[in-house]
Short mmCIF file of C-alpha atoms in Angstrom, two decimals:
data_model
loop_
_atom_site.label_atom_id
_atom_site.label_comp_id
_atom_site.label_asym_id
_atom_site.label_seq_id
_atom_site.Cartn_x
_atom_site.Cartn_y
_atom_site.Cartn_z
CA UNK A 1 -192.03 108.86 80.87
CA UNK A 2 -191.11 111.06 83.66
CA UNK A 3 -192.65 114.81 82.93
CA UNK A 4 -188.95 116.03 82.19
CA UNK A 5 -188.83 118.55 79.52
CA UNK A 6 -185.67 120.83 77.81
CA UNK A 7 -185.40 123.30 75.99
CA UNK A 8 -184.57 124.02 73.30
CA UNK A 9 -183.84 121.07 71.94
CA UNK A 10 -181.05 122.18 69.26
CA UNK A 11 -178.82 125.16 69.48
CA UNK A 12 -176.04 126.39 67.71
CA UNK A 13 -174.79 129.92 69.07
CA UNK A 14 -171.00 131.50 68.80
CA UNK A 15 -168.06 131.87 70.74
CA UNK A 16 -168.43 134.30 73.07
CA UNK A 17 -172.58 134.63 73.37
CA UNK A 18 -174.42 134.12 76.31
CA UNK A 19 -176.14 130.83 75.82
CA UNK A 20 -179.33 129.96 78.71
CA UNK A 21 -180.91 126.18 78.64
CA UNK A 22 -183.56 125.03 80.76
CA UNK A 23 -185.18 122.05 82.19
CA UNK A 24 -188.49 121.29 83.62
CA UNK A 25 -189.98 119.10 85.65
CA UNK A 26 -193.63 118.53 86.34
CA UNK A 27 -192.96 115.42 89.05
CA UNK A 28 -191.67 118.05 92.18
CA UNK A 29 -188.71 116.64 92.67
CA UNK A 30 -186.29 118.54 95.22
CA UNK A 31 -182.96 117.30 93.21
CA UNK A 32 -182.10 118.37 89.56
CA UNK A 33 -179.29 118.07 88.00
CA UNK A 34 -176.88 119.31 84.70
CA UNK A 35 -174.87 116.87 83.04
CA UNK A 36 -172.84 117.28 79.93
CA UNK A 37 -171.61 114.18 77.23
CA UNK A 38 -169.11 114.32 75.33
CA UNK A 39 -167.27 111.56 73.29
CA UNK A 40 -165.05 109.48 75.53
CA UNK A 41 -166.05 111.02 78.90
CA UNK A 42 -169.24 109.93 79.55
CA UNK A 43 -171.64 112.05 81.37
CA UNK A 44 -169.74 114.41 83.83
CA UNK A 45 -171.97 116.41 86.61
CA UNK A 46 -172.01 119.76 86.28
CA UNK A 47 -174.09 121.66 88.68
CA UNK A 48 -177.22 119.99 90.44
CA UNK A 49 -179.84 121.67 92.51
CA UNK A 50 -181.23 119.88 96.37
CA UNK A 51 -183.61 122.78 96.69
CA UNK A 52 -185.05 126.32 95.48
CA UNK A 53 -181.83 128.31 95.49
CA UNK A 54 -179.64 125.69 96.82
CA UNK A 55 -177.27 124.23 93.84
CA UNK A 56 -173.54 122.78 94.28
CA UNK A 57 -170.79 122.20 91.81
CA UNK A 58 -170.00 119.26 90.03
CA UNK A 59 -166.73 118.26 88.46
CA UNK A 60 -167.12 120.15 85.12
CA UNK A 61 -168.43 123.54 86.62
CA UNK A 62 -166.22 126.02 85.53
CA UNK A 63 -168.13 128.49 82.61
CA UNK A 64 -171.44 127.64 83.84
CA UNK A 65 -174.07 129.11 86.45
CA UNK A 66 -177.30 127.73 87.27
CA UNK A 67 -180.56 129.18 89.12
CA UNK A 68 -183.47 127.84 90.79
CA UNK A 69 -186.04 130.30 91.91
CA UNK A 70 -189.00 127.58 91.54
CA UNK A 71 -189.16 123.79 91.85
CA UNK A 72 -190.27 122.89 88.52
CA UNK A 73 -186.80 124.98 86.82
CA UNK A 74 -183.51 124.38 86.48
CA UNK A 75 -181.56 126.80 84.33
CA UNK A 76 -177.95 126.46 83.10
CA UNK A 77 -176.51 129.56 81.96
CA UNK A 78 -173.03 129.84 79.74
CA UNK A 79 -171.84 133.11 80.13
CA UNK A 80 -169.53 133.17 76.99
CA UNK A 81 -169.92 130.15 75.40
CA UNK A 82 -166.78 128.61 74.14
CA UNK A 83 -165.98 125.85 71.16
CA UNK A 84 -165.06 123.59 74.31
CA UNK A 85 -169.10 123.89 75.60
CA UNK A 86 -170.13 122.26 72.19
CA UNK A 87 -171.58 119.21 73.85
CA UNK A 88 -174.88 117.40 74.74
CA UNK A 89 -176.55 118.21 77.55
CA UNK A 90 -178.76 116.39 80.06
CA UNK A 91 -181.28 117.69 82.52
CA UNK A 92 -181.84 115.13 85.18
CA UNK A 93 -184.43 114.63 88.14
CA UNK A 94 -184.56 112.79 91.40
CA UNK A 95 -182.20 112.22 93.93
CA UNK A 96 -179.12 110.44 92.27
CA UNK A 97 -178.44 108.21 95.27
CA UNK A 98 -181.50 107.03 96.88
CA UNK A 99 -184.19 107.41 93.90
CA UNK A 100 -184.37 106.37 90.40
CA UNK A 101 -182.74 109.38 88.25
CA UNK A 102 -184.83 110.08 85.70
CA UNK A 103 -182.85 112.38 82.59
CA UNK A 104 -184.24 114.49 79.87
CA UNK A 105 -184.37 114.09 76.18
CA UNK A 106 -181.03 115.70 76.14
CA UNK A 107 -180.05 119.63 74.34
CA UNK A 108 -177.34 119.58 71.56
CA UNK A 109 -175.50 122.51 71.90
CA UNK A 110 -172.55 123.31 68.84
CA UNK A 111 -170.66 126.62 69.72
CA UNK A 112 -168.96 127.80 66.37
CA UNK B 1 -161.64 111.62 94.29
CA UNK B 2 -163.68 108.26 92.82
CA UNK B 3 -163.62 107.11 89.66
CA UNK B 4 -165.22 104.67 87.52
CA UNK B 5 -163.34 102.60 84.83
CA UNK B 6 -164.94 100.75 82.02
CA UNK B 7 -162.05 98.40 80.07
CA UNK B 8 -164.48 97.57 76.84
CA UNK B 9 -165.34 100.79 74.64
CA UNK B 10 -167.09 98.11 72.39
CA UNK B 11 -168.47 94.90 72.59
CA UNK B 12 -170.93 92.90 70.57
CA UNK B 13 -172.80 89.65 71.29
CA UNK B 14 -175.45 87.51 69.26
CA UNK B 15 -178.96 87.65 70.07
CA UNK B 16 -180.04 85.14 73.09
CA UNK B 17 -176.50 84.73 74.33
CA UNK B 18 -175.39 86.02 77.13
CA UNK B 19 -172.86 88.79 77.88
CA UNK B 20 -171.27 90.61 80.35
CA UNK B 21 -169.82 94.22 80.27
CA UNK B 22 -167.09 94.96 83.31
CA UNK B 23 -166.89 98.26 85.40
CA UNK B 24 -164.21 99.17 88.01
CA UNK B 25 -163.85 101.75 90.48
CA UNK B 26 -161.77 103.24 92.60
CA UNK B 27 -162.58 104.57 96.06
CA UNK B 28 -161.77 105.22 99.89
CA UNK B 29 -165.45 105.24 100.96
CA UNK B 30 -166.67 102.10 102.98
CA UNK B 31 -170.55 102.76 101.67
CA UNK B 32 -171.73 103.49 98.17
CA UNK B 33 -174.19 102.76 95.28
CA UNK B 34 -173.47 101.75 92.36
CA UNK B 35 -175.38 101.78 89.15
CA UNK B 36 -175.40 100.40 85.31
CA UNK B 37 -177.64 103.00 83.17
CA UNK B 38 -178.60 102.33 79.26
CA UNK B 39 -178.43 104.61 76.44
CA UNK B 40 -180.22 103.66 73.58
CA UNK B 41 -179.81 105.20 70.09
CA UNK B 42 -182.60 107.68 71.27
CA UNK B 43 -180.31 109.12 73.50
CA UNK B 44 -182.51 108.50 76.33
CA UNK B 45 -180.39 107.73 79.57
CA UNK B 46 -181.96 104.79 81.30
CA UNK B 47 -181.39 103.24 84.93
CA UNK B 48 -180.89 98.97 84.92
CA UNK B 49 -180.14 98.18 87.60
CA UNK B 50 -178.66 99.38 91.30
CA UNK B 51 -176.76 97.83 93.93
CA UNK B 52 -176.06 99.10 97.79
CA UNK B 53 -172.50 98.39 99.03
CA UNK B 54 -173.50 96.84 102.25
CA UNK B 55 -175.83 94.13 100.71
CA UNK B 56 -174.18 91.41 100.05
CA UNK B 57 -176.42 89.92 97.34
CA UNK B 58 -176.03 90.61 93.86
CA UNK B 59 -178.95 92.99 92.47
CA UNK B 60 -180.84 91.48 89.66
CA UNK B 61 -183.83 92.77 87.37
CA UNK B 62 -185.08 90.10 85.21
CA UNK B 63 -182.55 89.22 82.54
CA UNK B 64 -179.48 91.75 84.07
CA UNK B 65 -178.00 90.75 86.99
CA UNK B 66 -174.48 92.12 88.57
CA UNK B 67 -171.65 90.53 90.04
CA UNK B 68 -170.24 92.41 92.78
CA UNK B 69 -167.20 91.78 94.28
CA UNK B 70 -166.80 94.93 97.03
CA UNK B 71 -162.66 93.69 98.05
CA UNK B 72 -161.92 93.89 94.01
CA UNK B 73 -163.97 96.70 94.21
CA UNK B 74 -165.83 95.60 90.70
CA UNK B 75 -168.85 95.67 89.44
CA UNK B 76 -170.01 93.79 86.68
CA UNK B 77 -173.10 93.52 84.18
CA UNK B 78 -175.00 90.54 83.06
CA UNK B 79 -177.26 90.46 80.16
CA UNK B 80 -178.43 87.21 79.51
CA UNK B 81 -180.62 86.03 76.76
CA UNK B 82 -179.74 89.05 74.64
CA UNK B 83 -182.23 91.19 72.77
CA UNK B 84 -181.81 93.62 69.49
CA UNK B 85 -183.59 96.43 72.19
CA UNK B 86 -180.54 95.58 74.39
CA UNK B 87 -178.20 97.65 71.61
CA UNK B 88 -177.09 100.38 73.44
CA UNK B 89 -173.87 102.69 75.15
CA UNK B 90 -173.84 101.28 78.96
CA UNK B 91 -172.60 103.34 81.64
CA UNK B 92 -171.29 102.31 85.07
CA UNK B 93 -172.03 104.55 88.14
CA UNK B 94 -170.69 105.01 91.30
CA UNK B 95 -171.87 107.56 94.19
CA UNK B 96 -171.16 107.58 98.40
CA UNK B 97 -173.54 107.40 100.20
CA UNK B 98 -172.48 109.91 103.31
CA UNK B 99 -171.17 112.63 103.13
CA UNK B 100 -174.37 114.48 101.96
CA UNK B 101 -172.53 114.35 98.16
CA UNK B 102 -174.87 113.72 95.79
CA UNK B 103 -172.64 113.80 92.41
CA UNK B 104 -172.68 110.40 90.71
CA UNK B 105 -169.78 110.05 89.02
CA UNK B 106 -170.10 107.86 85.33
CA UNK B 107 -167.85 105.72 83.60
CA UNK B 108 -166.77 106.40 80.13
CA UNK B 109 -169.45 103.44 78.48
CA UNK B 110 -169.48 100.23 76.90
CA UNK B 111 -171.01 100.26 73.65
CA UNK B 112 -173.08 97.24 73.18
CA UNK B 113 -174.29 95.97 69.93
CA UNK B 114 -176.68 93.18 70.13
CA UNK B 115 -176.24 90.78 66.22
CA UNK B 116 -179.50 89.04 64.97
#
């Protein structure tokens, strides 16, 4: 398995509370990226990281932030999580067209 | 703005047969990847297989193989000699590659259920 942690694993917060996941990597790969699944939409991107401090938005970005200050961290950040955010959500690593992408276990997040 | 389509939410096939699961997509780019990932009941997203627009021949790794027809702009999957392991949701993938864009954009899945 590739060394792709997140955490946590479970989480159930409500409306309105800041809500922080985070991924790590222990391969150094320069691309990370956030996904979220949902039933009936697949996997949509969004945020993903090409760098320390360099990130772009994906289709789904709006109500979520992301940092990387370090190579091996990847946070997604909900500012005021909403019943819509109630998803699972997938940390993934390497470069999505030219490597293989390797994902995380996956964080269920249920917003009440 | 691409997108992938997946006609078959569900399919099933008995094991050692072959099936194949169908992905469409829709796009203005010339070059692109495309890509079939498994997700097992573990949840763990998986890559099968990959294909480069501008080759010609059909990717294959050992008992999946793709049929891609770039003018119909599809992109098919071929499991043959089916296995129980093989149950899983399959997503299609498509992403450009110039532009510098790295967002891979997924179909909506094919859940596969594999019958002893």
């Amino acid at each position: 398995d590739a060394g792709i942690t997140q955490s946590p694993r479970h989480k159930v917060t409500e409306t309105g509370t800041p809500v922080t996941l985070r991924c790590h990597q222990t391969e150094n790969h320069r691309y990370m990226y956030w996904y979220r699944q949902d039933p009936g939409h697949g996997l949509r991107l969004i945020h993903y990281s090409y760098g320390v401090k360099d990130t772009d938005k994906g289709e789904v970005s709006d109500g979520y932030s992301v940092s990387r200050s370090k190579t091996e961290d990847f946070l997604l950040t909900l500012e005021s999580a909403t019943s819509s955010q109630t998803s699972v959500y997938f940390c993934a690593i390497g470069r999505a067209s030219t490597d293989t992408q390797y994902f995380g276990p996956g964080t269920r997040l249920t917003v009440l | 703005a691409q997108t992938v389509t997946q006609s078959q939410p569900e399919m099933s096939v008995q094991e050692a047969e072959t099936v194949t699961l169908s992905c469409t997509y829709d796009t203005s780019e010339s070059n692109y990847y495309l890509f079939w990932y498994k997700q097992p009941p573990s949840r763990q997203m998986i890559l099968v297989i990959r294909q480069e627009a501008y080759k010609q021949q059909n990717a294959t790794e050992n008992r999946f193989s793709v049929n891609f027809q770039k003018a119909a702009k599809s992109f098919s999957l071929k499991i043959s000699d089916s296995q129980l392991g093989d149950t899983a949701m399959y997503f299609c993938a498509f992403i450009p590659s110039q532009g510098g864009s790295e967002k891979l954009v997924f179909g909506k899945g094919t859940k596969l259920t594999v019958n002893p």
